[in-house]
Coordinates of C-alpha atoms in Angstrom, one line a residue:
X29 CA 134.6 90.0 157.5
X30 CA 133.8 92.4 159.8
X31 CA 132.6 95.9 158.4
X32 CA 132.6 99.6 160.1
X33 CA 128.8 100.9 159.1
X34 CA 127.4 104.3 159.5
X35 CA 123.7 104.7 159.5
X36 CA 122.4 108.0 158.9
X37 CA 119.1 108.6 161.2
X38 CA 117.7 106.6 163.8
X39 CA 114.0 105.8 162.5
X40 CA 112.5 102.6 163.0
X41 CA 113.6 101.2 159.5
X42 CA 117.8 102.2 160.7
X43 CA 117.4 100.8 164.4
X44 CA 116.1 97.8 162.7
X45 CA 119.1 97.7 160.0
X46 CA 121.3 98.9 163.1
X47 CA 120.6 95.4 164.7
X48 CA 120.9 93.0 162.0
X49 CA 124.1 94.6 160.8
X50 CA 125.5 94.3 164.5
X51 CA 124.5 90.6 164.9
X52 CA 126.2 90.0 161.5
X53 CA 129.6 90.8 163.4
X54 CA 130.0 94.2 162.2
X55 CA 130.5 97.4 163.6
X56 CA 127.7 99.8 163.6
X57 CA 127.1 103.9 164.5
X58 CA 124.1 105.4 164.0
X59 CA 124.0 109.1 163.3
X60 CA 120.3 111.0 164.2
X61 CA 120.3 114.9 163.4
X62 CA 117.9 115.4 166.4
X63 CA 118.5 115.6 170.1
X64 CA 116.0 112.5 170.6
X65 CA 116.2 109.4 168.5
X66 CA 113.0 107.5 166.9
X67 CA 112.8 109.7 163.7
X68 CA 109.2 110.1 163.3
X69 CA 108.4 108.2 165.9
X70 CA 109.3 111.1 168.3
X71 CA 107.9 112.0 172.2
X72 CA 106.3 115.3 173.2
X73 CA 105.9 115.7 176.8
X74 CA 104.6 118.8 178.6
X75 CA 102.6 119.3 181.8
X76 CA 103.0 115.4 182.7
X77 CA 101.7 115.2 179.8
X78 CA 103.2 112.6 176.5
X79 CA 102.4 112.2 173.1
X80 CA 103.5 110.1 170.5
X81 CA 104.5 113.1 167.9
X82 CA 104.1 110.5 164.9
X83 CA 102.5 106.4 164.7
X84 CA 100.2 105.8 167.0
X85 CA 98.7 102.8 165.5
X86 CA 100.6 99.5 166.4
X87 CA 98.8 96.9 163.8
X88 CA 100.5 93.6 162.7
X89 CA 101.7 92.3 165.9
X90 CA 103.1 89.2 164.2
X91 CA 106.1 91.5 162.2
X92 CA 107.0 93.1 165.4
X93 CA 107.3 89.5 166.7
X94 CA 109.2 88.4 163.8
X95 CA 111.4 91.1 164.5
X96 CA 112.4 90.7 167.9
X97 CA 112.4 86.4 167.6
X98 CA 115.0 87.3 165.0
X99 CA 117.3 88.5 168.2
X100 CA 115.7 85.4 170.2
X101 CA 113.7 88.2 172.1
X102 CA 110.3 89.1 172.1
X103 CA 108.1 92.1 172.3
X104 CA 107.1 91.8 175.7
X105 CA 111.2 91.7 177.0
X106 CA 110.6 95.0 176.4
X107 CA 107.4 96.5 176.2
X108 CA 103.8 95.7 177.7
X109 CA 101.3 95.4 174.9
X110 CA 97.5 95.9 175.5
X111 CA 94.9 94.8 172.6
X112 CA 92.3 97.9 172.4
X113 CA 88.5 97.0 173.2
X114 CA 86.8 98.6 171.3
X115 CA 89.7 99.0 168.3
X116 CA 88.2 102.3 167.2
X117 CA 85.0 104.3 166.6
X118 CA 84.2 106.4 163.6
X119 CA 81.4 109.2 164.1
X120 CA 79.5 109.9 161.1
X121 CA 77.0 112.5 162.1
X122 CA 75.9 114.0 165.8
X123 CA 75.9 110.8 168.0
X124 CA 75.6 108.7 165.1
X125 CA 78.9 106.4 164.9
X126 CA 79.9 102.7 164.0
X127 CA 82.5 100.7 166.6
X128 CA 84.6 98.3 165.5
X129 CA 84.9 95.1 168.1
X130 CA 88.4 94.0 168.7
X131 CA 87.4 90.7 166.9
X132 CA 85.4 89.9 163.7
X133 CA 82.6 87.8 164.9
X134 CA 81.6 91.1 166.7
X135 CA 82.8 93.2 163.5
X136 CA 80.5 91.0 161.5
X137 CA 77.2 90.8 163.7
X138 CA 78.1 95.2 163.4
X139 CA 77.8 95.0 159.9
X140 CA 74.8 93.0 159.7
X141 CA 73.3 95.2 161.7
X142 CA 73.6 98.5 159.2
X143 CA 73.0 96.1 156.1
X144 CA 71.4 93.0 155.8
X145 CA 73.4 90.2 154.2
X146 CA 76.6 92.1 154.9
X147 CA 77.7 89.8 157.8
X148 CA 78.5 86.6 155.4
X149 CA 79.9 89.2 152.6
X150 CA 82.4 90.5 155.2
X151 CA 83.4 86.4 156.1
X152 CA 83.9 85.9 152.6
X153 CA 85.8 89.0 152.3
X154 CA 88.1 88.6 155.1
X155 CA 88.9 85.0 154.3
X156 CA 90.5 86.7 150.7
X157 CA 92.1 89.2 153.2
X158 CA 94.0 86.8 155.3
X159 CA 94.7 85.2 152.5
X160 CA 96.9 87.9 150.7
X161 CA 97.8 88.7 154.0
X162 CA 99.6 85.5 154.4
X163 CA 101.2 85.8 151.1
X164 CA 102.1 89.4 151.7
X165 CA 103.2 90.2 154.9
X166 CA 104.6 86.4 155.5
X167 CA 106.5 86.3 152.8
X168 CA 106.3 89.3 149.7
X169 CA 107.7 91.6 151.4
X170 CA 110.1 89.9 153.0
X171 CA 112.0 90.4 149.3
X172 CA 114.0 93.0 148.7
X173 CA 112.5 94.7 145.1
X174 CA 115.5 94.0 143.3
X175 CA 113.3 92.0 140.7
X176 CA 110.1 91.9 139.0
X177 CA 110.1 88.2 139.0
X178 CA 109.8 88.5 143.3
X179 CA 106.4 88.9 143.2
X180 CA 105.9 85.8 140.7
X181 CA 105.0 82.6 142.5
X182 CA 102.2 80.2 142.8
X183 CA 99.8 81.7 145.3
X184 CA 100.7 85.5 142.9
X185 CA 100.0 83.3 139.8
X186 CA 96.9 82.6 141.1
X187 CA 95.4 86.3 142.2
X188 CA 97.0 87.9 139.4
X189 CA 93.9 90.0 138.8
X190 CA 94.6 91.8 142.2
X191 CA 97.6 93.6 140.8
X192 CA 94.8 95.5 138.5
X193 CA 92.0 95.8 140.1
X194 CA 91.1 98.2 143.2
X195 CA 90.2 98.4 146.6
X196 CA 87.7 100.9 145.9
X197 CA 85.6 98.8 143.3
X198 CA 85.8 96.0 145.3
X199 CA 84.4 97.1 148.1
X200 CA 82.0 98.8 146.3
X201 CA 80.4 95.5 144.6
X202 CA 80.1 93.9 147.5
X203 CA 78.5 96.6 150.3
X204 CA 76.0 99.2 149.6
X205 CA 76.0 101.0 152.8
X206 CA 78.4 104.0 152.5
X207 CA 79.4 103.7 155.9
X208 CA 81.1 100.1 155.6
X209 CA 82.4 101.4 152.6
X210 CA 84.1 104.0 154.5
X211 CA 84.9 101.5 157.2
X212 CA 86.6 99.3 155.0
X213 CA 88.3 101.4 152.9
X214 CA 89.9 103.4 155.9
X215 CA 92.8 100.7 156.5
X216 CA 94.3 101.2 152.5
X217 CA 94.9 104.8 153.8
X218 CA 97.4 103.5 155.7
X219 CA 99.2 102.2 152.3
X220 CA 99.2 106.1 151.2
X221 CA 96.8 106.3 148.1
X222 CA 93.2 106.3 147.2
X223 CA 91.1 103.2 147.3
X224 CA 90.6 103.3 143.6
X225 CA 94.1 103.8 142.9
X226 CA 95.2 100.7 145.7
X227 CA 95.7 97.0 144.3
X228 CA 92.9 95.1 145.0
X229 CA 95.8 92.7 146.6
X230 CA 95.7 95.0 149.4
X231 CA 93.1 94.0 150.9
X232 CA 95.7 92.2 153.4
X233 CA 95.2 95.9 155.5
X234 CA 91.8 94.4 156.3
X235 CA 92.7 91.6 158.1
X236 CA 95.3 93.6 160.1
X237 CA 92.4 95.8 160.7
X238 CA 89.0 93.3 161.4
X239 CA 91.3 90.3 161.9
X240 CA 95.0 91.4 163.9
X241 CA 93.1 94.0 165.5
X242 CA 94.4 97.2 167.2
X243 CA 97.1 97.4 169.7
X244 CA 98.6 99.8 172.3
X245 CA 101.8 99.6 173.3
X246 CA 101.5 100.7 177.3
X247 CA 103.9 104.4 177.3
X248 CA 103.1 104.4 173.7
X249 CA 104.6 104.1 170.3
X250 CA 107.7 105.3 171.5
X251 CA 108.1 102.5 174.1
X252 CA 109.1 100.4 170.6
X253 CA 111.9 102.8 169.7
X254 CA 113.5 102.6 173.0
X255 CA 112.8 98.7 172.9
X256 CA 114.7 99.1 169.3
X257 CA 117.8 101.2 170.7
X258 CA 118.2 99.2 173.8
X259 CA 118.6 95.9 171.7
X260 CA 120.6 97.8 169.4
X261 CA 122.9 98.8 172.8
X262 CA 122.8 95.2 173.6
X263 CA 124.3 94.2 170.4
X264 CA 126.8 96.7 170.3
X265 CA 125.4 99.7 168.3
X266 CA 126.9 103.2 169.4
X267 CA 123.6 105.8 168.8
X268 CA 125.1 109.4 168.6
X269 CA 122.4 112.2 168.5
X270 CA 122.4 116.0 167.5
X271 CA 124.5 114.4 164.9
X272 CA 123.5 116.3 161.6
X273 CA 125.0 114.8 158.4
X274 CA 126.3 117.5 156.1
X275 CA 127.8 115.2 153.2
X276 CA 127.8 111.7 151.5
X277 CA 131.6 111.5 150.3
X278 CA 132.6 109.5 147.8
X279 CA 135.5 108.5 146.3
X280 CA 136.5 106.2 142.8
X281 CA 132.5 105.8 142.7
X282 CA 133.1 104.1 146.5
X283 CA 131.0 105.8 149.2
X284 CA 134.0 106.0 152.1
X285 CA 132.4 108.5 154.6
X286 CA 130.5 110.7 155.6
X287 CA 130.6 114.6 156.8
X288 CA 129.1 115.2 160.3
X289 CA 129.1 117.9 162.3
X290 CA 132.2 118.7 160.1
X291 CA 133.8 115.7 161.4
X292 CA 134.7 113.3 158.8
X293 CA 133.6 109.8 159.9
X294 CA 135.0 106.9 157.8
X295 CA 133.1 103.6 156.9
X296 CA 132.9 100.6 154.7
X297 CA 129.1 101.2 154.5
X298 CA 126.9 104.1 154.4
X299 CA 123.3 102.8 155.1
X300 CA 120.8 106.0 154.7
X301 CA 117.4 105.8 156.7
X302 CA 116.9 108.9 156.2
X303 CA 114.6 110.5 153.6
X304 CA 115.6 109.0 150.3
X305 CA 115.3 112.5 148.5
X306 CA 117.1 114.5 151.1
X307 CA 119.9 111.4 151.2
X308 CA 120.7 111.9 147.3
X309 CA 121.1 115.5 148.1
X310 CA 124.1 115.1 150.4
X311 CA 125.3 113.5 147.3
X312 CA 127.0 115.6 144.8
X313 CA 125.0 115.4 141.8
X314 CA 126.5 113.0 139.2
X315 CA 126.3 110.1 141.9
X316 CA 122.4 110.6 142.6
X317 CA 120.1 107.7 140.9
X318 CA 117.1 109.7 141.0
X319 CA 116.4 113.3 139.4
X320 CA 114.4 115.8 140.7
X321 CA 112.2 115.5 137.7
X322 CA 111.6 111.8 138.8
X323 CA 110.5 112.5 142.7
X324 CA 107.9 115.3 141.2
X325 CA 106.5 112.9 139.2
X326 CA 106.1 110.4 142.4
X327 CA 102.6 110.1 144.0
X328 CA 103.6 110.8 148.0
X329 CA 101.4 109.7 150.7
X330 CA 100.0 112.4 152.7
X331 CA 101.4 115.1 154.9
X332 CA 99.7 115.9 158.3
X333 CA 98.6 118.8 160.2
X334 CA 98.8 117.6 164.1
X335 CA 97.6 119.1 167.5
X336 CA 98.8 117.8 170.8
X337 CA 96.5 119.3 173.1
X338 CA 96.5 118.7 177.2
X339 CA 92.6 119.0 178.4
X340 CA 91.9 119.6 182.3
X341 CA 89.0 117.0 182.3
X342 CA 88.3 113.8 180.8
X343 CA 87.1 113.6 177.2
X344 CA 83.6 111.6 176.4
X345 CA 81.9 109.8 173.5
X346 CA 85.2 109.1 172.0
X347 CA 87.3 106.0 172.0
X348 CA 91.5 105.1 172.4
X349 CA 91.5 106.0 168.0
X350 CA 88.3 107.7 166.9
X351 CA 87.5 108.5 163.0
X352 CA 85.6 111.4 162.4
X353 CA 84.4 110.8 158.5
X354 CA 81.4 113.1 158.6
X355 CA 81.9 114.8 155.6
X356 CA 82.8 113.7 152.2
X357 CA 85.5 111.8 151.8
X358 CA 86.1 112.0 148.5
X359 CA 86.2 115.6 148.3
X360 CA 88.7 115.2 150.9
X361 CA 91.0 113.1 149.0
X362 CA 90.7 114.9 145.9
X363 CA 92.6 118.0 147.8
X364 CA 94.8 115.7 148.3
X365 CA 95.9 113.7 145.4
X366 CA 94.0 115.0 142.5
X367 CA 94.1 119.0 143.1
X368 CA 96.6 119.8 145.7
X369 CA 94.7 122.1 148.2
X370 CA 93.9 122.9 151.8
X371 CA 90.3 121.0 152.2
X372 CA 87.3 123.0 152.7
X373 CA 85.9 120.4 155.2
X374 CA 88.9 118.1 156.5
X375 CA 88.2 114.2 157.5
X376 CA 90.3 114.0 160.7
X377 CA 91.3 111.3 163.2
X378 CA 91.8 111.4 167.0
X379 CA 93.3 109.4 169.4
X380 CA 93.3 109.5 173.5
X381 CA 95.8 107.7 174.9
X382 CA 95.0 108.6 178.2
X383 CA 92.0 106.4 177.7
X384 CA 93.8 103.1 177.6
X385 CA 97.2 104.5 179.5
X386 CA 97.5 106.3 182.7
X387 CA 100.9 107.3 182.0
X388 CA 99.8 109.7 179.1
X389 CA 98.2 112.4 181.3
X390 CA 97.8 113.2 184.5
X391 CA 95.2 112.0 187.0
X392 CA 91.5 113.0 186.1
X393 CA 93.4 114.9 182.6
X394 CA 93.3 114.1 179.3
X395 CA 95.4 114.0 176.5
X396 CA 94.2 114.8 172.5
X397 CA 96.4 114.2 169.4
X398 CA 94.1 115.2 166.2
X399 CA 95.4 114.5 162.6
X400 CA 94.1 115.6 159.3
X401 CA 95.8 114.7 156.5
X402 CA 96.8 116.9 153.8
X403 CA 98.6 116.9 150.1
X404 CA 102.3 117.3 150.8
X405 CA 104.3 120.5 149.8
X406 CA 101.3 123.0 150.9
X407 CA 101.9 126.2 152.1
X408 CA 102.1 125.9 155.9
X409 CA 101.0 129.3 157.8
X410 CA 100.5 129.6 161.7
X411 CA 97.0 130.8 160.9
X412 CA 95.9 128.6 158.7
X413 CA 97.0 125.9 161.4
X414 CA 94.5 127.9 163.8
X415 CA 91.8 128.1 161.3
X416 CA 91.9 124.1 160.9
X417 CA 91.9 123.6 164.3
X418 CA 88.9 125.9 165.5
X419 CA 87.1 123.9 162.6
X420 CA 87.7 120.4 163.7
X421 CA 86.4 121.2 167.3
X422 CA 84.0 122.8 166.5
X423 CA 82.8 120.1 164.8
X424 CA 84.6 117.5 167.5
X425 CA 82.2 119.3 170.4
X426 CA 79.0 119.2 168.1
X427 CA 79.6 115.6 166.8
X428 CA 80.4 113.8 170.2
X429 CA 77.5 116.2 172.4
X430 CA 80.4 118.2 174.7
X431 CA 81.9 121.5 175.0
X432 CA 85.9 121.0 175.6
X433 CA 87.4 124.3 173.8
X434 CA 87.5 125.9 177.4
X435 CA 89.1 122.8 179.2
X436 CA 92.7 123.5 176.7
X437 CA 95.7 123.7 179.0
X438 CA 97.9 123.8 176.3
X439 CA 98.1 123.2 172.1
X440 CA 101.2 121.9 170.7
X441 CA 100.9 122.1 166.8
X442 CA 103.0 119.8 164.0
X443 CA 102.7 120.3 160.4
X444 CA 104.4 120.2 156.5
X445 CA 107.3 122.7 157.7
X446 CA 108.1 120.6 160.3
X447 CA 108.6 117.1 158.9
X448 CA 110.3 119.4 156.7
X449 CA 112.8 121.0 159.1
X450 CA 112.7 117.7 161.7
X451 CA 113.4 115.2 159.2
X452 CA 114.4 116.6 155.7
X453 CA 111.1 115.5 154.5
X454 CA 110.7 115.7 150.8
X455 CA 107.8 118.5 150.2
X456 CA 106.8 117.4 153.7
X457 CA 105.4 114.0 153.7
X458 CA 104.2 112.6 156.3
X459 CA 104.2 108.7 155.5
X460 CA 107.1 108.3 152.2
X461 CA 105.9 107.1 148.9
X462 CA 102.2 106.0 148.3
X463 CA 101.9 102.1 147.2
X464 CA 100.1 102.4 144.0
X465 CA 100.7 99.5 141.9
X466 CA 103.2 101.4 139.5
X467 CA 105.4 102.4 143.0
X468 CA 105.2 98.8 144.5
X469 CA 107.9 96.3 145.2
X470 CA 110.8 96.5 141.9
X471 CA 109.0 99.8 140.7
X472 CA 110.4 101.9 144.0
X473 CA 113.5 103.6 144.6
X474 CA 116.1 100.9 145.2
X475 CA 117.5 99.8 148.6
X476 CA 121.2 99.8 146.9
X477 CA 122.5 102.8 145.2
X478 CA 122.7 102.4 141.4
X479 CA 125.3 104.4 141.2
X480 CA 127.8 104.5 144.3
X481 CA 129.1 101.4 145.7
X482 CA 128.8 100.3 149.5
X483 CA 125.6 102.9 149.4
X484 CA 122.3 102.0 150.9
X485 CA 119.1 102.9 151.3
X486 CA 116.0 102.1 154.0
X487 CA 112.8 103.2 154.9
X488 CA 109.5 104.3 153.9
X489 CA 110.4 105.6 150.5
X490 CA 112.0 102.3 149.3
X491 CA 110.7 99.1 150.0
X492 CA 108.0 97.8 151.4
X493 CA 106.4 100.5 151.7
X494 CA 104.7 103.2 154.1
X495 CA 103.9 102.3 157.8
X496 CA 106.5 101.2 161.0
X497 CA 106.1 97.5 160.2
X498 CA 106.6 97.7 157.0
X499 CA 109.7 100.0 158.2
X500 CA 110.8 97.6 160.4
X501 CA 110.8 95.1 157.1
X502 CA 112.9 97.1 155.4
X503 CA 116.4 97.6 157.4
X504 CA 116.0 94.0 157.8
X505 CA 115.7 93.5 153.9
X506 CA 118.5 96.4 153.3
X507 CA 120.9 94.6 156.2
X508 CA 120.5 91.0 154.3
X509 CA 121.3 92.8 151.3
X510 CA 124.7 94.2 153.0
X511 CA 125.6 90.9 153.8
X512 CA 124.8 89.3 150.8
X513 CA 127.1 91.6 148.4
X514 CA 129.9 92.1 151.3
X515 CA 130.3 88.1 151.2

């Protein structure tokens, strides 16, 4: 039987849901509070100049796939994708840096270059790593955390002891060199948490790393979100924007509606992809699952502190992604989940698009997006933003052997006030709820409300997890729930 839903926000997890729940039969609005949709996944343009304002790392090319072969479409219907050569660099001191090949015979002859014996340690590694990767992302996820005994079958039976141990240790036993450490513990980040506090089981975000490799999607990021809505048009979906929702309503324990724009708009399902905290807030408070005692005690993946900057020349040294990790990174992550603090000396990440895609920047121009990632809920002043900035170039011009401070045209800046005012971020995350192993599958905040009926959930706070595929996996796991309890 045919259903009226209303989806609240237009992220990559709701376009997802917004699809499925159209080629079910049923009839689907999305409502996103900005002028733009894509959520996080947001374009900046200036100057002839575009950004990607959040992901900029496409990684797991088979679940986009998935995706889109679920529609009997596929990725290139829609977008062009280019594989990155090198995937990325990461500078450890002045002109001293490590690139990663875009595929792992290259990755391993690298590795047995800094440490002797490390080449067959890495094969052996990555074989374990597309193994849990197979288990994982072709089928774990894929269930919706409704039960603990989801993540019990043969091939879990079997690796049980990767639910307790940790990235971090595991790494650690088998390379001595502190920069493949580094290397190989970067990807986890991804997942939101500290190596040592990430499931050895995760070691799956290697082979996306060493073995998937590193993609650019030509136009960027945001060239899947319009992919997203135009599929979404193409099954029917209506997308209305600068559509703030003000109220959950709900009536006999029944959510019927909701309240945007003052406009009452009715439904038979409310589907929320927006953040889960902020969702349970347009709630009144006897119908919310989750306290605010219980999201303080949540470990949250990091916030950000973002430049977009438009440079008048071309940038050297640097690769598509580069890592700049030459400081400690432990320090580093203690400021961010142990002792909640502005680092001293921030790790930070860039990325050039312009180097791969002429469409980012004008001729003979570059453009710079710089990330460092921070503890969410910090205090977030316009010159303390400066202060980090002037640091990481400084150290950017001294590490890569250029001067570029005087080739700015323009900064753009992006930090925990704004995911807080552009998407109702809780404390200002960046990337939803970290995947320790107490906040993975059954043990995260549930895609169906415990406490209304006809209420769901989606996104990065519930399951899967953190990340756009993993976002993507979601609405299609909240939209099979839908049809499985409307039936």
């Amino acid at each position: 039987m045919k259903k009226k839903v209303n989806i609240i926000g237009s992220g990559f997890s709701s376009l997802a849901a917004a699809c499925y729940l159209a080629k079910d039969g049923n009839e689907v609005t999305v409502f996103e509070k900005n002028n733009t949709i894509g959520g996080r996944a947001r374009q900046l343009k200036k100057d002839g100049f575009t950004f990607d304002i959040g992901p900029t790392w496409y990684w797991m090319p088979d679940v986009f796939e998935r995706f889109f072969n679920d529609f009997d479409k596929k990725p290139s219907d829609y977008y062009e994708l280019i594989k990155l050569s090198p995937a990325y660099q990461v500078y450890f001191g002045v002109n001293e840096f490590v690139t990663i090949a875009d595929n792992l015979p290259e990755i391993v002859k690298t590795f047995e270059s800094i440490e002797k014996g490390s080449g067959q340690k890495l094969t052996s590694f990555m074989k374990e790593a597309q193994d849990n990767y197979n288990i994982a992302i072709k089928d774990l996820v894929y269930r919706p955390g409704v039960s603990p005994l989801e993540l019990v079958t043969l091939e879990t039976a079997k690796k049980v002891n990767q639910f307790f141990g940790n990235i971090s240790k595991d790494i650690r036993r088998k390379f001595k060199n502190t920069k493949l450490i580094q290397i190989l513990e970067f990807p986890v980040l991804f997942l939101g948490a500290k190596p040592s506090d990430t499931p050895s089981f995760y070691s799956f975000m290697n082979f996306a790393d060493f073995g998937l490799g590193t993609w650019h999607p030509k136009n960027g990021m945001y060239s899947v979100i319009l992919a997203m809505e135009q599929l979404a048009i193409e099954l029917g979906v209506t997308i209305k924007t600068n559509a703030n929702v003000e109220k959950i309503i709900v009536n006999n324990g029944k959510a019927v509606s909701i309240m945007v724009n003052g406009t009452e708009e009715k439904a038979d399902i409310i589907l929320s992809g927006a953040d889960y905290n902020h969702s349970e807030t347009l709630l009144d408070k006897e119908h919310r699952a989750y306290s605010e005692k219980y999201w303080s005690k949540k470990i949250f993946a990091p916030s950000s502190l973002l430049f977009y900057v438009g440079f008048d020349k071309k940038i050297e040294n640097v690769e598509h992604h580069s890592l700049f990790f030459d400081v400690d990174f432990d320090t580093h992550a203690s400021a961010i989940y142990d002792n909640p603090k502005w680092p001293k000396e921030p790790l930070f990440y860039a990325s050039f698009p312009s180097k791969t895609d002429d469409n980012a920047a004008p001729q003979g121009k570059e453009a710079g997006i710089f990330l460092i990632p921070l503890a969410p809920g910090l205090e977030d002043l316009p010159e303390t933003r400066e202060e980090y900035f002037n640091k990481i170039i400084m150290r950017f011009e001294n590490l890569t052997q250029q001067k570029i401070r005087n080739n700015i045209m323009f900064k753009e800046s992006f930090c925990v006030n704004d995911f807080i005012k552009d998407y109702n971020s809780y404390k200002g995350n960046a990337y939803g709820l970290a995947n320790t192993l107490l906040q993975t599958a059954f043990l995260r905040p549930k895609l169906k409300s415990k406490r209304v009926e006809n209420l769901y959930f989606t996104g990065q706070l519930t399951v899967p997890g953190p990340g756009v595929p993993p976002s993507l996996i979601s609405g299609k796991l909240v939209a099979d729930l839908i049809k499985k309890n409307k039936n």
